[in-house]
mmCIF file of C-alpha atoms and ligand atoms in Angstrom:
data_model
loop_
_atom_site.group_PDB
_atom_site.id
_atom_site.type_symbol
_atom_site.label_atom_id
_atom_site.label_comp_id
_atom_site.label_asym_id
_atom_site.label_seq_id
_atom_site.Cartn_x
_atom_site.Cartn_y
_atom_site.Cartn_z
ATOM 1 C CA UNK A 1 112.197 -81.245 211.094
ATOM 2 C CA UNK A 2 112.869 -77.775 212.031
ATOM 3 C CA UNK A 3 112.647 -77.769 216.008
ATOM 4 C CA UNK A 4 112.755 -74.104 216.694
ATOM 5 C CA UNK A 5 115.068 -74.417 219.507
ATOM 6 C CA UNK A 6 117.610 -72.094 218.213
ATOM 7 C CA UNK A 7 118.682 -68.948 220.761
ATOM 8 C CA UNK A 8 117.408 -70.766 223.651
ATOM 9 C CA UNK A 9 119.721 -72.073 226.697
ATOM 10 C CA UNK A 10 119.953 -75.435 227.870
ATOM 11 C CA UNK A 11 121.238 -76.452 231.450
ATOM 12 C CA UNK A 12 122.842 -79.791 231.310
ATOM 13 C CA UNK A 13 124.026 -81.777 234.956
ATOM 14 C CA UNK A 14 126.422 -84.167 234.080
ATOM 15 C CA UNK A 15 127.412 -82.543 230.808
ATOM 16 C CA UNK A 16 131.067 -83.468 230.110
ATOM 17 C CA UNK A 17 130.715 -87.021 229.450
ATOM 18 C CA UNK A 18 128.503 -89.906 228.174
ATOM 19 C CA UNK A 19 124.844 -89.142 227.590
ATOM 20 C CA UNK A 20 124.625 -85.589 228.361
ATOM 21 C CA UNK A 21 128.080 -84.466 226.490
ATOM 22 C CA UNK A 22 126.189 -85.898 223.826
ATOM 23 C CA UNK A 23 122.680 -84.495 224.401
ATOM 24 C CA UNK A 24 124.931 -81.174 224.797
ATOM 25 C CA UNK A 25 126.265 -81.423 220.905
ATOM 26 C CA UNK A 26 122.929 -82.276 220.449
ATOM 27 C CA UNK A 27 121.330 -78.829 221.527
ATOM 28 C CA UNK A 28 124.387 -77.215 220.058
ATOM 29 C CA UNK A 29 123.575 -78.453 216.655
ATOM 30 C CA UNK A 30 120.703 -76.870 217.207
ATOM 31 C CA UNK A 31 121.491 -73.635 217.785
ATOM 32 C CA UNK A 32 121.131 -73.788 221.828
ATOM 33 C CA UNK A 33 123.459 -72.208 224.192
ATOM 34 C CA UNK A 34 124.931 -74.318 227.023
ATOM 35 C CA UNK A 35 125.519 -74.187 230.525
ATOM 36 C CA UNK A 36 127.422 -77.522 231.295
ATOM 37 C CA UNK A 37 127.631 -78.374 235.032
ATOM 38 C CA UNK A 38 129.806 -81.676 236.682
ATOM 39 C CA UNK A 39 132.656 -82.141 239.169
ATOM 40 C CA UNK A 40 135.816 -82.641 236.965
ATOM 41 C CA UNK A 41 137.175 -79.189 235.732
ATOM 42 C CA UNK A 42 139.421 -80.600 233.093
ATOM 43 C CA UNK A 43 136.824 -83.240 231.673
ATOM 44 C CA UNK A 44 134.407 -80.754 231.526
ATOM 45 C CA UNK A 45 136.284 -77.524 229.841
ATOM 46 C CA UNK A 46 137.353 -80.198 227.281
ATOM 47 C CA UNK A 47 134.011 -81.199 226.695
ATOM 48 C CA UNK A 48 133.048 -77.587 226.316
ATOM 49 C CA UNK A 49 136.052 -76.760 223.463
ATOM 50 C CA UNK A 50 134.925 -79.933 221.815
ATOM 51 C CA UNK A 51 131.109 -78.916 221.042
ATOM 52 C CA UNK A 52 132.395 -74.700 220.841
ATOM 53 C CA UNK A 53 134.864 -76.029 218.151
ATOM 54 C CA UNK A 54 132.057 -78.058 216.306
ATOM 55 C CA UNK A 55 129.454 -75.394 216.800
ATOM 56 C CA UNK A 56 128.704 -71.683 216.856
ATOM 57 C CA UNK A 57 127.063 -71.204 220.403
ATOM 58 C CA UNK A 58 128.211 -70.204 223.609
ATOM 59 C CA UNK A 59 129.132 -73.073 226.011
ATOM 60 C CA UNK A 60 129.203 -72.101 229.658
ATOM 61 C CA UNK A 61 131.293 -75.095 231.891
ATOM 62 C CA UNK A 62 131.004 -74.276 235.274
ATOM 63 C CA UNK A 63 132.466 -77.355 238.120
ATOM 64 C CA UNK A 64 129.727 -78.050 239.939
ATOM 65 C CA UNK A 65 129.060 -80.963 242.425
ATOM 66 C CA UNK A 66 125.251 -81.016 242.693
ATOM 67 C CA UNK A 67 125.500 -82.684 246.043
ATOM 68 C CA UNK A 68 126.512 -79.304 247.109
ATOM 69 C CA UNK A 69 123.582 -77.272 247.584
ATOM 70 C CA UNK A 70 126.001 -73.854 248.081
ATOM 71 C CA UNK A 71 127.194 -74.811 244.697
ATOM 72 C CA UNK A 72 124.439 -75.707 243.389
ATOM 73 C CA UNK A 73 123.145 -72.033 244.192
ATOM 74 C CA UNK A 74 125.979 -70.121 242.624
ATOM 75 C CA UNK A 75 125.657 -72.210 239.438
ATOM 76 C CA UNK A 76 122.002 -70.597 239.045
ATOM 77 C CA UNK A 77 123.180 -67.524 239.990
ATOM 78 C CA UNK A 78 125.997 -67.695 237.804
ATOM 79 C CA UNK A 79 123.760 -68.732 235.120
ATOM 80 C CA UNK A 80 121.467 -66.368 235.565
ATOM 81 C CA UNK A 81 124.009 -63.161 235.094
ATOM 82 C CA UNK A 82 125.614 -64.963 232.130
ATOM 83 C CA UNK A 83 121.988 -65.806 230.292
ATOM 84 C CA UNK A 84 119.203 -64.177 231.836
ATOM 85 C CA UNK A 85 116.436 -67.073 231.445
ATOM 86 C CA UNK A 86 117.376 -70.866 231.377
ATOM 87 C CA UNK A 87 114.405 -72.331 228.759
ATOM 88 C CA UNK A 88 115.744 -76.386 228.713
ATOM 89 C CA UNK A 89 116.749 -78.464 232.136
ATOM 90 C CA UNK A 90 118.678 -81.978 231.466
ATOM 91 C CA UNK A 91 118.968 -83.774 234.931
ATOM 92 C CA UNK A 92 121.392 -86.532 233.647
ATOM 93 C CA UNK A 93 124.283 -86.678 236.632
ATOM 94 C CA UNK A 94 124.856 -89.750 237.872
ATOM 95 C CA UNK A 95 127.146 -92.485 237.991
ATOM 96 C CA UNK A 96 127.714 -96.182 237.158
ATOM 97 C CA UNK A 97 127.338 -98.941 240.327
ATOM 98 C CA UNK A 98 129.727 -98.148 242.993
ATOM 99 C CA UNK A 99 130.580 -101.721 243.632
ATOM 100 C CA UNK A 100 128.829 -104.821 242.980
ATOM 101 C CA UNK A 101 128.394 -106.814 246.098
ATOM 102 C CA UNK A 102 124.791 -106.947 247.573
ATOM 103 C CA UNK A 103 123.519 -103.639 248.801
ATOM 104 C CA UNK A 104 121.722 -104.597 251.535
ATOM 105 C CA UNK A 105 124.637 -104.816 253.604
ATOM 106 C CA UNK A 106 126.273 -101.353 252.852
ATOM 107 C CA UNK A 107 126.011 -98.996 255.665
ATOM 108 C CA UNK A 108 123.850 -95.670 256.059
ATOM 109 C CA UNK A 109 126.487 -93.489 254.535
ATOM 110 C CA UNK A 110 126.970 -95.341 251.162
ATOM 111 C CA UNK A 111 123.066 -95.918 250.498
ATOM 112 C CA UNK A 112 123.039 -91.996 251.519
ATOM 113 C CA UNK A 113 125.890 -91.273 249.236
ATOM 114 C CA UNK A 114 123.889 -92.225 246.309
ATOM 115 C CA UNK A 115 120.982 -91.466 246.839
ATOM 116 C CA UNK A 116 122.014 -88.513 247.900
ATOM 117 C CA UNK A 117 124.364 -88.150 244.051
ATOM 118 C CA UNK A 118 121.333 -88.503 242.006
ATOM 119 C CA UNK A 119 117.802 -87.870 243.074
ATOM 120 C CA UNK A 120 118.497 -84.890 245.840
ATOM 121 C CA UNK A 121 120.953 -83.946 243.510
ATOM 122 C CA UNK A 122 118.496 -83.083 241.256
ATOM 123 C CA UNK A 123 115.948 -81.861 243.538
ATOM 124 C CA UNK A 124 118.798 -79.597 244.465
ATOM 125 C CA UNK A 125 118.838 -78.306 240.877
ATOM 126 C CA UNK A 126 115.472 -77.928 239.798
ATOM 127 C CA UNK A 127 115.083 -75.529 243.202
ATOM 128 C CA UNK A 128 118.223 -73.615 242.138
ATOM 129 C CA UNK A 129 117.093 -73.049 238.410
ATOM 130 C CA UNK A 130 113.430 -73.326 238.858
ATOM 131 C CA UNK A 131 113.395 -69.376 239.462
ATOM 132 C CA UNK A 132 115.016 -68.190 236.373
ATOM 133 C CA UNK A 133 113.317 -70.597 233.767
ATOM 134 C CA UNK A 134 111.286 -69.375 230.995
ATOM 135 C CA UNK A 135 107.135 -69.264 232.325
ATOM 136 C CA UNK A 136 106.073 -68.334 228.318
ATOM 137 C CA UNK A 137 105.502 -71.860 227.646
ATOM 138 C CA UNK A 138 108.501 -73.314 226.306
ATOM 139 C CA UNK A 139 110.072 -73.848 229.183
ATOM 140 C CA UNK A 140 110.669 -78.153 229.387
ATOM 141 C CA UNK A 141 112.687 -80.237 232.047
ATOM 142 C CA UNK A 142 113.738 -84.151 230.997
ATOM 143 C CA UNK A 143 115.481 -86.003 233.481
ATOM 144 C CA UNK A 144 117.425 -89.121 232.722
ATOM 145 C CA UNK A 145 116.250 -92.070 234.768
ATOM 146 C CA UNK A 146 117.073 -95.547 233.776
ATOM 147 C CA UNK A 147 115.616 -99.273 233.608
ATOM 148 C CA UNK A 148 116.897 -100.501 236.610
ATOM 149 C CA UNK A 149 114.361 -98.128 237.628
ATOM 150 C CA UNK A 150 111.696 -100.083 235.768
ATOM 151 C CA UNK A 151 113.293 -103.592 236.209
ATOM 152 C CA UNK A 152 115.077 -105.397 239.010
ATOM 153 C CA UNK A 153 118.609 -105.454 238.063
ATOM 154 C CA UNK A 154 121.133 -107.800 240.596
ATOM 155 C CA UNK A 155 122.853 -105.284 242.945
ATOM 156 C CA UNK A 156 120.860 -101.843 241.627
ATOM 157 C CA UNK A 157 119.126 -101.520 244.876
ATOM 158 C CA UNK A 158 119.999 -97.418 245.388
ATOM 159 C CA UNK A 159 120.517 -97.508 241.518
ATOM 160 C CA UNK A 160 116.603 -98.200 241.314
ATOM 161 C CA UNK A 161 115.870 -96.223 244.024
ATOM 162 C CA UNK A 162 117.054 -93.505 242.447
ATOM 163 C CA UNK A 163 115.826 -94.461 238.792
ATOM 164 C CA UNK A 164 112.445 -94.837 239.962
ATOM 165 C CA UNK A 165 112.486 -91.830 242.279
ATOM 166 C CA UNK A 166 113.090 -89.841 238.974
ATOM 167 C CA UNK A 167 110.369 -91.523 236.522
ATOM 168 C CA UNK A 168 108.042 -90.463 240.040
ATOM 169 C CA UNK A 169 109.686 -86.839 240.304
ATOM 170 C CA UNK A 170 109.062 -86.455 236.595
ATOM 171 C CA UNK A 171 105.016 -86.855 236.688
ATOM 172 C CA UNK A 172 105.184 -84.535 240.440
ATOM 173 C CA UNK A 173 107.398 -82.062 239.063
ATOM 174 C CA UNK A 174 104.745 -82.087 235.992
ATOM 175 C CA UNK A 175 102.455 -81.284 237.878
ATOM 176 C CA UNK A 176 103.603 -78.765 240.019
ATOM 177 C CA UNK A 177 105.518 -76.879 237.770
ATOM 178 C CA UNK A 178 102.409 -76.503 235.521
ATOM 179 C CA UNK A 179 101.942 -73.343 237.790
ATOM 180 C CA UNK A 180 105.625 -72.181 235.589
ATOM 181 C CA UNK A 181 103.659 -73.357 232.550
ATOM 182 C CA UNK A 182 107.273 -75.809 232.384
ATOM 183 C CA UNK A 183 106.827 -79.520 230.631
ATOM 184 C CA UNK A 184 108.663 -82.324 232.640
ATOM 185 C CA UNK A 185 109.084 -85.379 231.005
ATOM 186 C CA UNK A 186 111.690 -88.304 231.482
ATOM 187 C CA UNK A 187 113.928 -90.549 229.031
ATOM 188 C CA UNK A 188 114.912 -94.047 230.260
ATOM 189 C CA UNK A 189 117.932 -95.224 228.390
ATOM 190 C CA UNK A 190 118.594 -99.086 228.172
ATOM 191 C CA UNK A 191 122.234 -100.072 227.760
ATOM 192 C CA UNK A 192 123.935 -97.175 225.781
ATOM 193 C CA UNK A 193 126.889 -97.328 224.429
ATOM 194 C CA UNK A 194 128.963 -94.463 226.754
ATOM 195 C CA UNK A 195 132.624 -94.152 227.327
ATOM 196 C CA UNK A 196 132.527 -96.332 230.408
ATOM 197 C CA UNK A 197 130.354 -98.657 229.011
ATOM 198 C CA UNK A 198 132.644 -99.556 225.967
ATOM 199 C CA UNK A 199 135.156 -100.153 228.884
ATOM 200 C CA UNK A 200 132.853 -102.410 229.981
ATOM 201 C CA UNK A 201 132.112 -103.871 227.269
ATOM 202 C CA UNK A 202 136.031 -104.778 226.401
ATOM 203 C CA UNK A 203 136.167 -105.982 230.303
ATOM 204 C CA UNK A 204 133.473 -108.387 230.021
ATOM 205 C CA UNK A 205 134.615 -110.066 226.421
ATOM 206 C CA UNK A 206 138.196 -110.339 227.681
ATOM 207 C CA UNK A 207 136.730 -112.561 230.634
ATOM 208 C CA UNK A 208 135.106 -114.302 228.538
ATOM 209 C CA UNK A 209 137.428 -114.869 225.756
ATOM 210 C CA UNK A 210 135.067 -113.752 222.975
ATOM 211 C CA UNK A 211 134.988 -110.512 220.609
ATOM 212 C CA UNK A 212 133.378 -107.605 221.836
ATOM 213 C CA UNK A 213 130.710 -107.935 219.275
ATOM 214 C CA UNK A 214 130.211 -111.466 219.929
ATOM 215 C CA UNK A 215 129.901 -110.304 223.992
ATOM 216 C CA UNK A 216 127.283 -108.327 223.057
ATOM 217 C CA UNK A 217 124.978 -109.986 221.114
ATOM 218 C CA UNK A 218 125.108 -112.934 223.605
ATOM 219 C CA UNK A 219 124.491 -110.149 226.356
ATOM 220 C CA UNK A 220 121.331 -108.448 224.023
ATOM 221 C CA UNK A 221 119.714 -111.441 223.692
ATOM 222 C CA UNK A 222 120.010 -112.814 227.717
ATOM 223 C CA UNK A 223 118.614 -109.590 228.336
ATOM 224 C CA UNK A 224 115.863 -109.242 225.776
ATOM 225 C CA UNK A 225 117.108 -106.299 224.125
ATOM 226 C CA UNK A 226 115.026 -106.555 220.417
ATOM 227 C CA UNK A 227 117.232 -104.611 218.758
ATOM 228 C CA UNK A 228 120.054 -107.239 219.481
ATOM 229 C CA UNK A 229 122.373 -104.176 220.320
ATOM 230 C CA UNK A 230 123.094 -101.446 222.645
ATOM 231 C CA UNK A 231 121.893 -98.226 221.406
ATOM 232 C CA UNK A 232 124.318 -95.138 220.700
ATOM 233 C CA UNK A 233 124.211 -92.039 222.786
ATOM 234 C CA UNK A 234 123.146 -89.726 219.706
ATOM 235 C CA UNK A 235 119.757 -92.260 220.315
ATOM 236 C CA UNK A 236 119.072 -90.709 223.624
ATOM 237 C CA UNK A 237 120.603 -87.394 222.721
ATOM 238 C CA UNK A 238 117.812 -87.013 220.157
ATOM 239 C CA UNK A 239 115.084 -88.089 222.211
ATOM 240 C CA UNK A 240 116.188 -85.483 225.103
ATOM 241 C CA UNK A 241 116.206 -82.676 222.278
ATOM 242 C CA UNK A 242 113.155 -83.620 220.591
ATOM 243 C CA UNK A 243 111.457 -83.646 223.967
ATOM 244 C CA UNK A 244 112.482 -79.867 225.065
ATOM 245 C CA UNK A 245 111.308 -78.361 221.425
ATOM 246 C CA UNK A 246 107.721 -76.938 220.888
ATOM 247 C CA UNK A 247 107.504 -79.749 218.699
ATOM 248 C CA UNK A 248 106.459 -82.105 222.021
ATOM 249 C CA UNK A 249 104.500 -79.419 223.397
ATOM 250 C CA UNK A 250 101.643 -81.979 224.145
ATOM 251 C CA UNK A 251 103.724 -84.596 226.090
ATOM 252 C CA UNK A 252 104.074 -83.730 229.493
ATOM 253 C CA UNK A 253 104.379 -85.457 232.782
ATOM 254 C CA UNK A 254 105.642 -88.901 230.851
ATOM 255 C CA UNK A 255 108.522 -91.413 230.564
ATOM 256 C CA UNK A 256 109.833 -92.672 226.737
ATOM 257 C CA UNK A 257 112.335 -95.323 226.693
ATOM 258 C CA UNK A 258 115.117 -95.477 224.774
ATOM 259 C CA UNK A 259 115.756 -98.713 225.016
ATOM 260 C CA UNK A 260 115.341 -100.988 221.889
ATOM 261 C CA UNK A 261 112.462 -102.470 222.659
ATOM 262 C CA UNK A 262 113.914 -103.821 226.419
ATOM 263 C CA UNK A 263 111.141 -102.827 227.711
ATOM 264 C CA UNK A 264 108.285 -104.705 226.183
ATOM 265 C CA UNK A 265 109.954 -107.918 228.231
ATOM 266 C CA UNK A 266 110.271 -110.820 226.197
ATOM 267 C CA UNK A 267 110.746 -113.994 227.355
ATOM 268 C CA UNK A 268 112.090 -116.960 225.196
ATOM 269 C CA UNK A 269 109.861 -120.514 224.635
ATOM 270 C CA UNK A 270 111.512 -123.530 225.703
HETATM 271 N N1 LIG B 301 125.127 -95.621 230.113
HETATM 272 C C1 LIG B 301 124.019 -96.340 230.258
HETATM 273 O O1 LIG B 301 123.924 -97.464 229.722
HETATM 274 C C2 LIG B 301 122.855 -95.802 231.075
HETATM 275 C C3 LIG B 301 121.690 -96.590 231.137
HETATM 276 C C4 LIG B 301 120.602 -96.130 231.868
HETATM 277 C C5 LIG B 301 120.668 -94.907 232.512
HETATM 278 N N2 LIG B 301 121.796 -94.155 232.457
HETATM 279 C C6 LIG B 301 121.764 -92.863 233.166
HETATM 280 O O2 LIG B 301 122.155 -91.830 232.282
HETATM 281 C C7 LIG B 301 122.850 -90.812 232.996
HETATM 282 C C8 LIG B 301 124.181 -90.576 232.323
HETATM 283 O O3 LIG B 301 124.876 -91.803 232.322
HETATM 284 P P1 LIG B 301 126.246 -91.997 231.529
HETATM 285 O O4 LIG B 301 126.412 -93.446 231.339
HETATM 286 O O5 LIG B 301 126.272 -91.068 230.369
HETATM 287 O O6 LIG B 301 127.264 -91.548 232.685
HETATM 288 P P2 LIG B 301 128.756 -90.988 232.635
HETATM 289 O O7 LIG B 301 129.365 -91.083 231.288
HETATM 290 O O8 LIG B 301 129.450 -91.637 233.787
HETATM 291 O O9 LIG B 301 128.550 -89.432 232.949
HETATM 292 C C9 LIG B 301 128.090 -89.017 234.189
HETATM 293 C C10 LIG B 301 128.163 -87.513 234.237
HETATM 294 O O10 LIG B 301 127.641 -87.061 235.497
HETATM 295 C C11 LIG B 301 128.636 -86.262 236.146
HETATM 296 N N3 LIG B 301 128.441 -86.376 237.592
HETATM 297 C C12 LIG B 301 128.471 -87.498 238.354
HETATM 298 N N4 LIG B 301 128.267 -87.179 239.635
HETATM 299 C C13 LIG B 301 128.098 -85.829 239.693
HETATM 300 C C14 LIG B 301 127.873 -84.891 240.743
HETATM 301 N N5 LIG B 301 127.796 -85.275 242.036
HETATM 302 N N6 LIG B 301 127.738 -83.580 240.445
HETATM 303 C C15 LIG B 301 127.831 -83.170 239.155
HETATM 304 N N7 LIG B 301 128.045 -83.993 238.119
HETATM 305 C C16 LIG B 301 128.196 -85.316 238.390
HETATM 306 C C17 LIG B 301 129.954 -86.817 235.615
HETATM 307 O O11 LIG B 301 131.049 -85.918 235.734
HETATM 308 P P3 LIG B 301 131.997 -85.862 237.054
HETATM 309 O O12 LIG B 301 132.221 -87.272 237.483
HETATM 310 O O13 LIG B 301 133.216 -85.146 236.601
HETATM 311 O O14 LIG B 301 131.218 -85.078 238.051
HETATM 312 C C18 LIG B 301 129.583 -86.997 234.147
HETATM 313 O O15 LIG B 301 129.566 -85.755 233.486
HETATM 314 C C19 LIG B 301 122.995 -91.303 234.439
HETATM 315 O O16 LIG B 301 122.039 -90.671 235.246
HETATM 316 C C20 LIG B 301 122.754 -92.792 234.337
HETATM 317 O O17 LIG B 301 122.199 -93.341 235.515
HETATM 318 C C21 LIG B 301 122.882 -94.571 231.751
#
């Protein structure tokens, strides 16, 4: 399927590793120019050489901590002079649980911290590059929730929050930005296999003295994950880019999971 995208310019928050380094080789496979935005300098100008090396578009890494409105606001700007119009918005930053003892009973300034990481974060970007994106009509935003925004997960409390703030932001931000003639739609990725997750993966099995593979097929099926296995990031990666072609130009304003099948919620007879 020919998606159309190429020439266009994607923004991606949270760019250099995981789910949106991969959405980003995703794009550039298609022919889109980049403009890759996160904190770590070195992790992100490697991710940059990486997808330049593997494809012939113009990758733009600028450091960027988007709980920094100032920079934030010269990332557009910088954007802007380097591109002109912005036509694709991926709001993936975020970042795995903090720590894993009961949330309740963190102070003000961690729940802020957070909450403060993902969903202002975001709001922070889509008021920075709102201005200079596209208003013919192919303009399209997909921000990267989660399921422990659909589910209760043990100790996800601002994980959820946030999650669920962005499948809500998603249908406003629809909405709103209908006036920009701008689609907004949301992906909610079950357990993907990302660098820190393999990490994870290898942490859990060595605790509990089993293979990695056999780890994960007992976790799969605990959780009721149909497919029986975590899914790879090119999964989400070609949802996100499917999403910001013409090609979706009807779905607006929605959530698709990526998920395999998690969400449907099976439970087991005794
Ligand atoms: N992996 C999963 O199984 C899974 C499941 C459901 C949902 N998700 C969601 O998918 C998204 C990506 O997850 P992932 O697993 O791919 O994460 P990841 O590999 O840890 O990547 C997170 C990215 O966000 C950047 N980032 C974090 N805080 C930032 C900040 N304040 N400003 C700018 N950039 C920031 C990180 O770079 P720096 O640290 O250098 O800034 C990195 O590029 C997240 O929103 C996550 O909640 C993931």
């Amino acid at each position: 399927m020919d998606l159309g995208l190429r020439g266009r310019t994607a923004v991606i928050t949270g760019g250099s590793t995981g789910i949106g380094k991969a959405a980003a080789l995703g794009f550039a496979a298609e022919g889109v120019n980049l403009v890759l935005l996160s904190r770590t300098k070195e992790t992100l100008e490697a991710a940059a050489d990486e997808i330049r090396a593997a494809h012939n578009v113009e990758v733009f890494a600028i450091p960027t901590d988007i709980t920094d409105s100032e920079a934030v606001n010269k990332a557009a700007a910088m954007t802007a002079e380097r591109f002109g119009a912005v036509h694709i918005l991926v709001n993936n930053a975020g970042h795995r649980m903090r720590r894993l003892d009961r949330q309740i009973f963190w102070d003000d300034d961690d729940w802020l911290a957070d909450i403060n990481g993902k969903t202002v974060g975001m709001l922070r970007v889509l008021r920075a590059f709102l201005p200079q994106m596209v208003t013919d009509g192919t303009g399209s935003i997909i921000n990267v929730g989660g399921i422990a925004g659909t589910s209760i997960y043990e100790n996800a409390l601002t994980h959820g929050l946030n999650n669920s703030a962005m499948h809500h932001i998603t249908g406003y931000m629809a909405y709103d930005f209908a006036a920009e003639n701008i689609r907004v739609n949301a992906v909610i990725p079950g357990l993907i296999a990302t660098e820190w997750r393999q990490d994870w993966a290898d942490m859990m099995a060595e605790k509990l003295n089993v293979s990695r593979d056999e780890f994960l097929a007992q976790y799969c099926a605990q959780q009721g994950i149909i497919a029986g296995r975590w899914g790879q990031m090119k999964e989400v990666a070609d949802t996100i880019v499917f999403l910001a072609s013409d090609r979706a130009s009807y779905i607006n304003g929605t959530r698709i999971a990526v998920d395999g099948g998690f969400g449907v919620n099976p439970r087991v007879s005794a």
